[in-house]
């Protein structure tokens, strides 16, 4: 069972990994066989290697000046839901991106995420 403080701590570490563009810190938040769904219709990323590759390409190599904020919506048993917002500059174009989304994260007893799903909208300006 996850708790509000544990979930908030996980979200802070998730946001810190994103703002730092640090795929290794991001991957440490997930179990070996974690399922990561960036969008509801895309294929899931399965396992830490796939998650690391996604974060390397998407955050480390393609974004700068990242900000991340969140608010917990709720927690039930081993799953937490949060609303989140992020901003960044997309590389190499330099366009400004704003994201607003919701995520659901299911956790193992050790506090690492076993299943991650998010739904988000983007506004991008040049």
Coordinates of N, CA, C and O in Angstrom, one line a residue:
X1 N 0.8 -1.2 0.0 CA 0.0 0.0 0.0 C 0.9 1.2 0.0 O 1.8 1.3 0.8
X2 N 0.6 2.2 -0.9 CA 1.3 3.4 -0.9 C 0.6 4.4 0.0 O -0.5 4.3 0.3
X3 N 1.4 5.4 0.4 CA 0.8 6.5 1.3 C 1.0 7.8 0.6 O 1.8 7.9 -0.4
X4 N 0.3 8.8 1.0 CA 0.4 10.2 0.5 C 1.9 10.7 0.5 O 2.4 11.1 -0.5
X5 N 2.6 10.6 1.7 CA 4.0 11.1 1.7 C 4.9 10.3 0.7 O 5.8 10.8 0.1
X6 N 4.7 9.0 0.7 CA 5.6 8.1 -0.2 C 5.3 8.5 -1.7 O 6.2 8.6 -2.5
X7 N 4.0 8.7 -2.1 CA 3.7 9.1 -3.4 C 4.3 10.5 -3.7 O 4.8 10.7 -4.8
X8 N 4.1 11.4 -2.8 CA 4.7 12.8 -3.1 C 6.2 12.7 -3.2 O 6.7 13.4 -4.1
X9 N 6.8 11.9 -2.4 CA 8.3 11.8 -2.5 C 8.7 11.2 -3.9 O 9.6 11.7 -4.6
X10 N 7.9 10.2 -4.4 CA 8.2 9.6 -5.7 C 8.0 10.6 -6.8 O 8.8 10.7 -7.7
X11 N 6.9 11.4 -6.7 CA 6.7 12.5 -7.7 C 7.8 13.5 -7.7 O 8.2 14.0 -8.7
X12 N 8.3 13.9 -6.5 CA 9.4 14.9 -6.4 C 10.6 14.3 -7.1 O 11.3 15.0 -7.8
X13 N 10.9 13.0 -6.9 CA 12.1 12.4 -7.5 C 11.9 12.3 -9.0 O 12.8 12.5 -9.8
X14 N 10.6 12.0 -9.4 CA 10.3 11.9 -10.9 C 10.5 13.3 -11.5 O 11.2 13.4 -12.5
X15 N 10.0 14.3 -10.9 CA 10.2 15.7 -11.4 C 11.7 16.1 -11.4 O 12.1 16.8 -12.3
X16 N 12.4 15.7 -10.4 CA 13.8 16.1 -10.3 C 14.6 15.4 -11.4 O 15.5 16.0 -12.1
X17 N 14.3 14.1 -11.7 CA 14.9 13.4 -12.8 C 14.6 14.1 -14.2 O 15.5 14.3 -15.0
X18 N 13.4 14.6 -14.3 CA 13.0 15.2 -15.6 C 13.7 16.6 -15.7 O 14.2 16.9 -16.7
X19 N 13.6 17.4 -14.7 CA 14.2 18.7 -14.8 C 15.7 18.6 -15.0 O 16.3 19.5 -15.6
X20 N 16.4 17.6 -14.4 CA 17.8 17.4 -14.6 C 18.2 16.7 -15.9 O 19.3 16.6 -16.3
X21 N 17.1 16.2 -16.6 CA 17.4 15.4 -17.8 C 18.2 14.2 -17.5 O 19.2 13.8 -18.2
X22 N 17.9 13.5 -16.4 CA 18.7 12.4 -15.9 C 18.0 11.0 -16.1 O 17.2 10.6 -15.2
X23 N 18.2 10.3 -17.2 CA 17.5 9.1 -17.4 C 17.8 8.0 -16.3 O 17.0 7.2 -16.0
X24 N 19.0 8.0 -15.8 CA 19.4 7.0 -14.8 C 18.6 7.2 -13.5 O 18.1 6.2 -12.9
X25 N 18.4 8.4 -13.1 CA 17.6 8.7 -11.9 C 16.1 8.4 -12.2 O 15.4 7.9 -11.3
X26 N 15.6 8.6 -13.4 CA 14.3 8.3 -13.7 C 14.1 6.8 -13.7 O 13.1 6.3 -13.1
X27 N 15.0 6.0 -14.3 CA 14.9 4.6 -14.3 C 14.9 3.9 -12.9 O 14.2 2.9 -12.7
X28 N 15.6 4.6 -12.0 CA 15.7 4.0 -10.6 C 14.3 4.0 -9.9 O 14.1 3.3 -8.9
X29 N 13.4 4.8 -10.5 CA 12.0 4.9 -9.9 C 11.1 3.7 -10.3 O 10.0 3.6 -9.7
X30 N 11.6 2.9 -11.2 CA 10.8 1.8 -11.7 C 11.4 0.4 -11.5 O 12.6 0.3 -11.4
X31 N 10.5 -0.6 -11.4 CA 10.9 -2.0 -11.3 C 11.5 -2.4 -12.6 O 11.3 -1.8 -13.6
X32 N 12.2 -3.6 -12.5 CA 12.8 -4.1 -13.7 C 11.9 -4.4 -14.9 O 12.2 -4.1 -16.0
X33 N 10.7 -4.8 -14.6 CA 9.7 -5.2 -15.6 C 8.6 -4.2 -15.7 O 7.5 -4.5 -16.1
X34 N 8.8 -2.9 -15.3 CA 7.8 -1.9 -15.2 C 7.2 -1.7 -16.6 O 7.8 -1.9 -17.7
X35 N 5.9 -1.3 -16.6 CA 5.2 -1.0 -17.8 C 5.0 0.5 -17.8 O 4.5 1.1 -16.8
X36 N 5.3 1.2 -18.9 CA 5.3 2.7 -18.9 C 4.5 3.1 -20.2 O 4.9 2.8 -21.3
X37 N 3.4 3.7 -19.9 CA 2.5 4.2 -21.1 C 2.5 5.7 -21.1 O 1.9 6.3 -20.3
X38 N 3.2 6.2 -22.1 CA 3.2 7.7 -22.3 C 1.9 8.2 -22.7 O 1.5 9.3 -22.4
X39 N 1.2 7.5 -23.6 CA -0.1 7.9 -24.1 C -1.0 6.7 -24.1 O -0.5 5.5 -24.1
X40 N -2.3 6.9 -24.1 CA -3.2 5.7 -24.0 C -3.2 4.8 -25.2 O -3.6 3.7 -25.1
X41 N -2.9 5.4 -26.4 CA -3.0 4.6 -27.6 C -1.6 4.1 -28.1 O -1.6 3.2 -29.0
X42 N -0.5 4.6 -27.6 CA 0.8 4.1 -28.0 C 1.1 2.8 -27.4 O 0.6 2.4 -26.4
X43 N 2.1 2.1 -28.0 CA 2.5 0.8 -27.4 C 3.2 1.1 -26.0 O 3.9 2.1 -25.9
X44 N 3.1 0.2 -25.1 CA 3.8 0.5 -23.8 C 5.3 0.2 -23.9 O 5.7 -0.6 -24.7
X45 N 6.0 1.0 -23.1 CA 7.4 0.7 -22.9 C 7.5 -0.4 -21.8 O 6.8 -0.2 -20.8
X46 N 8.2 -1.4 -22.0 CA 8.3 -2.5 -21.0 C 9.7 -2.7 -20.6 O 10.6 -3.0 -21.4
X47 N 10.0 -2.5 -19.3 CA 11.3 -2.7 -18.7 C 12.1 -1.5 -18.6 O 11.8 -0.5 -19.3
X48 N 13.1 -1.5 -17.7 CA 13.9 -0.3 -17.4 C 14.7 0.1 -18.6 O 15.0 1.3 -18.8
X49 N 15.2 -0.8 -19.5 CA 16.0 -0.4 -20.6 C 15.2 0.5 -21.6 O 15.6 1.5 -22.1
X50 N 13.9 0.1 -21.8 CA 13.1 0.8 -22.7 C 12.7 2.2 -22.1 O 12.7 3.2 -22.8
X51 N 12.5 2.2 -20.8 CA 12.2 3.5 -20.1 C 13.5 4.4 -20.2 O 13.3 5.6 -20.4
X52 N 14.6 3.8 -20.0 CA 15.9 4.6 -20.0 C 16.1 5.2 -21.4 O 16.4 6.4 -21.6
X53 N 15.8 4.4 -22.5 CA 16.0 4.9 -23.8 C 15.0 6.1 -24.1 O 15.3 7.1 -24.7
X54 N 13.8 5.9 -23.6 CA 12.7 6.9 -23.8 C 13.2 8.2 -23.1 O 13.1 9.3 -23.7
X55 N 13.6 8.1 -21.9 CA 14.0 9.3 -21.2 C 15.3 9.9 -21.7 O 15.5 11.2 -21.7
X56 N 16.2 9.1 -22.3 CA 17.4 9.7 -22.9 C 17.1 10.5 -24.1 O 17.5 11.6 -24.3
X57 N 16.2 9.9 -25.0 CA 15.8 10.6 -26.2 C 14.9 11.8 -25.9 O 15.1 12.9 -26.4
X58 N 13.9 11.6 -25.0 CA 12.9 12.6 -24.8 C 13.2 13.7 -23.9 O 12.8 14.8 -24.1
X59 N 14.0 13.4 -22.8 CA 14.3 14.4 -21.8 C 15.7 14.9 -21.9 O 16.0 16.1 -22.1
X60 N 16.7 14.0 -21.9 CA 18.1 14.4 -21.8 C 18.5 15.1 -23.1 O 19.2 16.1 -23.1
X61 N 18.1 14.5 -24.3 CA 18.6 15.0 -25.6 C 17.7 16.0 -26.2 O 18.1 16.6 -27.2
X62 N 16.5 16.2 -25.8 CA 15.5 17.0 -26.6 C 14.9 18.1 -25.8 O 14.1 18.8 -26.3
X63 N 15.3 18.3 -24.5 CA 14.6 19.4 -23.7 C 15.6 20.1 -22.9 O 16.7 19.5 -22.5
X64 N 15.3 21.4 -22.6 CA 16.1 22.1 -21.6 C 15.2 23.1 -20.9 O 14.1 23.3 -21.3
X65 N 15.6 23.6 -19.8 CA 14.9 24.6 -19.0 C 13.5 24.0 -18.5 O 12.5 24.6 -18.6
X66 N 13.6 22.7 -18.1 CA 12.4 22.0 -17.7 C 11.9 22.4 -16.3 O 12.7 22.6 -15.4
X67 N 10.6 22.6 -16.2 CA 10.0 22.8 -14.9 C 8.9 21.7 -14.7 O 8.3 21.2 -15.7
X68 N 8.6 21.3 -13.5 CA 7.7 20.3 -13.2 C 7.0 20.6 -11.9 O 7.6 20.9 -10.9
X69 N 5.7 20.5 -11.9 CA 4.9 20.7 -10.7 C 3.8 19.6 -10.7 O 3.4 19.1 -11.7
X70 N 3.2 19.3 -9.5 CA 2.2 18.3 -9.4 C 1.3 18.5 -8.2 O 1.7 19.3 -7.3
X71 N 0.1 17.9 -8.2 CA -0.7 17.9 -7.1 C -1.4 16.5 -7.1 O -1.8 16.0 -8.1
X72 N -1.4 15.9 -5.9 CA -1.9 14.5 -5.8 C -3.4 14.6 -5.8 O -4.0 15.4 -5.2
X73 N -4.0 13.8 -6.7 CA -5.5 13.7 -6.8 C -6.0 12.7 -5.8 O -7.0 12.9 -5.1
X74 N -5.3 11.5 -5.7 CA -5.8 10.5 -4.7 C -4.9 9.3 -4.7 O -4.1 9.1 -5.6
X75 N -5.1 8.5 -3.7 CA -4.4 7.2 -3.5 C -5.4 6.1 -3.1 O -6.2 6.4 -2.3
X76 N -5.2 5.0 -3.7 CA -6.0 3.8 -3.3 C -5.1 2.6 -3.4 O -4.6 2.3 -4.5
X77 N -5.0 1.9 -2.3 CA -4.1 0.7 -2.2 C -2.7 1.0 -2.7 O -2.0 1.8 -2.1
X78 N -2.3 0.4 -3.8 CA -1.0 0.5 -4.3 C -0.9 1.5 -5.5 O 0.2 1.6 -6.2
X79 N -1.9 2.3 -5.7 CA -1.9 3.2 -6.9 C -2.2 4.7 -6.4 O -3.0 4.9 -5.6
X80 N -1.4 5.6 -7.1 CA -1.6 7.0 -6.8 C -1.9 7.7 -8.1 O -1.5 7.3 -9.2
X81 N -2.7 8.8 -8.1 CA -3.1 9.6 -9.2 C -2.7 11.0 -8.9 O -2.8 11.5 -7.8
X82 N -2.2 11.7 -9.9 CA -1.7 13.1 -9.8 C -2.0 13.9 -11.0 O -2.0 13.3 -12.1
X83 N -2.2 15.2 -10.8 CA -2.3 16.1 -11.9 C -0.9 16.7 -12.0 O -0.3 17.0 -10.9
X84 N -0.3 16.9 -13.2 CA 1.0 17.5 -13.3 C 1.1 18.5 -14.4 O 0.3 18.5 -15.3
X85 N 2.0 19.5 -14.3 CA 2.3 20.4 -15.3 C 3.8 20.5 -15.5 O 4.6 20.3 -14.6
X86 N 4.2 20.7 -16.8 CA 5.6 20.8 -17.1 C 5.7 21.9 -18.2 O 4.8 22.1 -19.0
X87 N 6.9 22.5 -18.2 CA 7.3 23.4 -19.3 C 8.7 23.0 -19.7 O 9.5 22.6 -18.8
X88 N 9.1 23.3 -20.9 CA 10.4 23.1 -21.4 C 10.6 23.8 -22.7 O 9.7 24.1 -23.4
X89 N 11.9 23.9 -23.1 CA 12.3 24.4 -24.4 C 12.7 23.1 -25.2 O 13.5 22.3 -24.8
X90 N 12.0 23.0 -26.4 CA 12.3 21.8 -27.2 C 13.6 22.1 -28.0 O 13.7 23.1 -28.6
X91 N 14.5 21.1 -28.0 CA 15.7 21.2 -28.8 C 15.6 20.3 -30.1 O 14.9 19.3 -30.1
X92 N 16.1 20.7 -31.2 CA 16.9 21.9 -31.4 C 16.1 23.2 -31.8 O 16.7 24.2 -31.9
X93 N 14.8 23.0 -32.0 CA 14.0 24.1 -32.6 C 13.9 25.4 -31.7 O 13.8 26.5 -32.1
X94 N 14.0 25.2 -30.3 CA 13.8 26.3 -29.4 C 12.4 26.6 -29.1 O 12.2 27.7 -28.5
X95 N 11.4 25.8 -29.6 CA 10.0 26.1 -29.3 C 9.8 25.9 -27.8 O 10.4 25.1 -27.1
X96 N 8.8 26.7 -27.3 CA 8.4 26.5 -25.9 C 7.2 25.6 -25.8 O 6.3 25.7 -26.6
X97 N 7.3 24.7 -24.8 CA 6.2 23.7 -24.7 C 5.6 23.7 -23.3 O 6.4 23.9 -22.3
X98 N 4.3 23.7 -23.2 CA 3.6 23.6 -21.9 C 2.8 22.3 -22.0 O 2.2 22.0 -23.0
X99 N 2.9 21.5 -20.9 CA 2.1 20.3 -20.8 C 1.3 20.3 -19.5 O 1.7 20.8 -18.5
X100 N 0.1 19.7 -19.6 CA -0.8 19.5 -18.5 C -1.3 18.1 -18.6 O -1.8 17.7 -19.6
X101 N -1.1 17.3 -17.5 CA -1.5 16.0 -17.6 C -2.0 15.3 -16.3 O -1.9 16.0 -15.2
X102 N -2.4 14.1 -16.4 CA -2.8 13.3 -15.3 C -2.0 12.0 -15.4 O -1.8 11.5 -16.5
X103 N -1.5 11.5 -14.3 CA -0.8 10.2 -14.3 C -1.4 9.3 -13.2 O -1.9 9.7 -12.2
X104 N -1.3 8.0 -13.5 CA -1.6 7.0 -12.5 C -0.4 6.1 -12.4 O 0.2 5.7 -13.4
X105 N 0.1 5.8 -11.2 CA 1.3 5.0 -10.9 C 0.9 4.0 -9.9 O 0.5 4.3 -8.8
X106 N 1.2 2.7 -10.2 CA 1.1 1.6 -9.3 C 2.4 1.2 -8.8 O 3.4 1.2 -9.5
X107 N 2.5 0.9 -7.5 CA 3.8 0.7 -6.8 C 3.9 -0.7 -6.2 O 3.0 -1.3 -5.8
X108 N 5.2 -1.2 -6.3 CA 5.6 -2.4 -5.6 C 5.8 -2.0 -4.1 O 5.9 -0.9 -3.7
X109 N 6.0 -3.0 -3.3 CA 6.1 -2.8 -1.8 C 7.4 -2.0 -1.5 O 7.5 -1.4 -0.5
X110 N 8.4 -2.1 -2.4 CA 9.7 -1.4 -2.2 C 9.6 0.1 -2.6 O 10.6 0.8 -2.5
X111 N 8.4 0.6 -3.1 CA 8.3 2.0 -3.5 C 8.6 2.3 -4.9 O 8.4 3.4 -5.3
X112 N 9.0 1.3 -5.7 CA 9.3 1.6 -7.1 C 8.0 1.3 -7.9 O 7.1 0.5 -7.5
X113 N 7.9 2.0 -9.0 CA 6.7 1.9 -9.8 C 6.7 0.7 -10.7 O 7.7 0.4 -11.4
X114 N 5.6 0.0 -10.7 CA 5.4 -1.2 -11.6 C 4.6 -0.9 -12.8 O 4.8 -1.6 -13.9
X115 N 3.7 0.1 -12.8 CA 2.9 0.4 -13.9 C 2.7 1.9 -13.9 O 2.2 2.5 -12.9
X116 N 2.9 2.6 -15.0 CA 2.8 4.1 -15.1 C 2.0 4.4 -16.3 O 2.3 3.9 -17.4
X117 N 1.0 5.2 -16.2 CA 0.1 5.6 -17.3 C -0.1 7.1 -17.2 O -0.3 7.7 -16.1
X118 N 0.0 7.8 -18.3 CA -0.3 9.2 -18.3 C -1.1 9.7 -19.5 O -1.1 9.0 -20.5
X119 N -1.8 10.7 -19.3 CA -2.6 11.4 -20.3 C -2.3 12.9 -20.2 O -2.3 13.4 -19.1
X120 N -2.0 13.5 -21.3 CA -1.6 14.9 -21.3 C -2.0 15.6 -22.6 O -2.2 15.0 -23.6
X121 N -2.0 16.9 -22.4 CA -2.2 17.8 -23.6 C -1.0 18.8 -23.7 O -0.4 19.1 -22.6
X122 N -0.7 19.2 -24.9 CA 0.5 20.0 -25.1 C 0.1 21.3 -25.8 O -0.8 21.3 -26.7
X123 N 0.8 22.4 -25.4 CA 0.7 23.6 -26.2 C 2.1 24.0 -26.5 O 3.0 24.1 -25.6
X124 N 2.4 24.2 -27.8 CA 3.7 24.5 -28.2 C 3.8 25.8 -29.1 O 2.9 25.9 -30.0
X125 N 4.7 26.7 -28.7 CA 4.8 27.9 -29.4 C 6.3 28.1 -29.9 O 7.2 27.6 -29.2
X126 N 6.4 28.8 -31.0 CA 7.8 29.0 -31.5 C 8.4 30.2 -30.9 O 7.9 31.0 -30.1

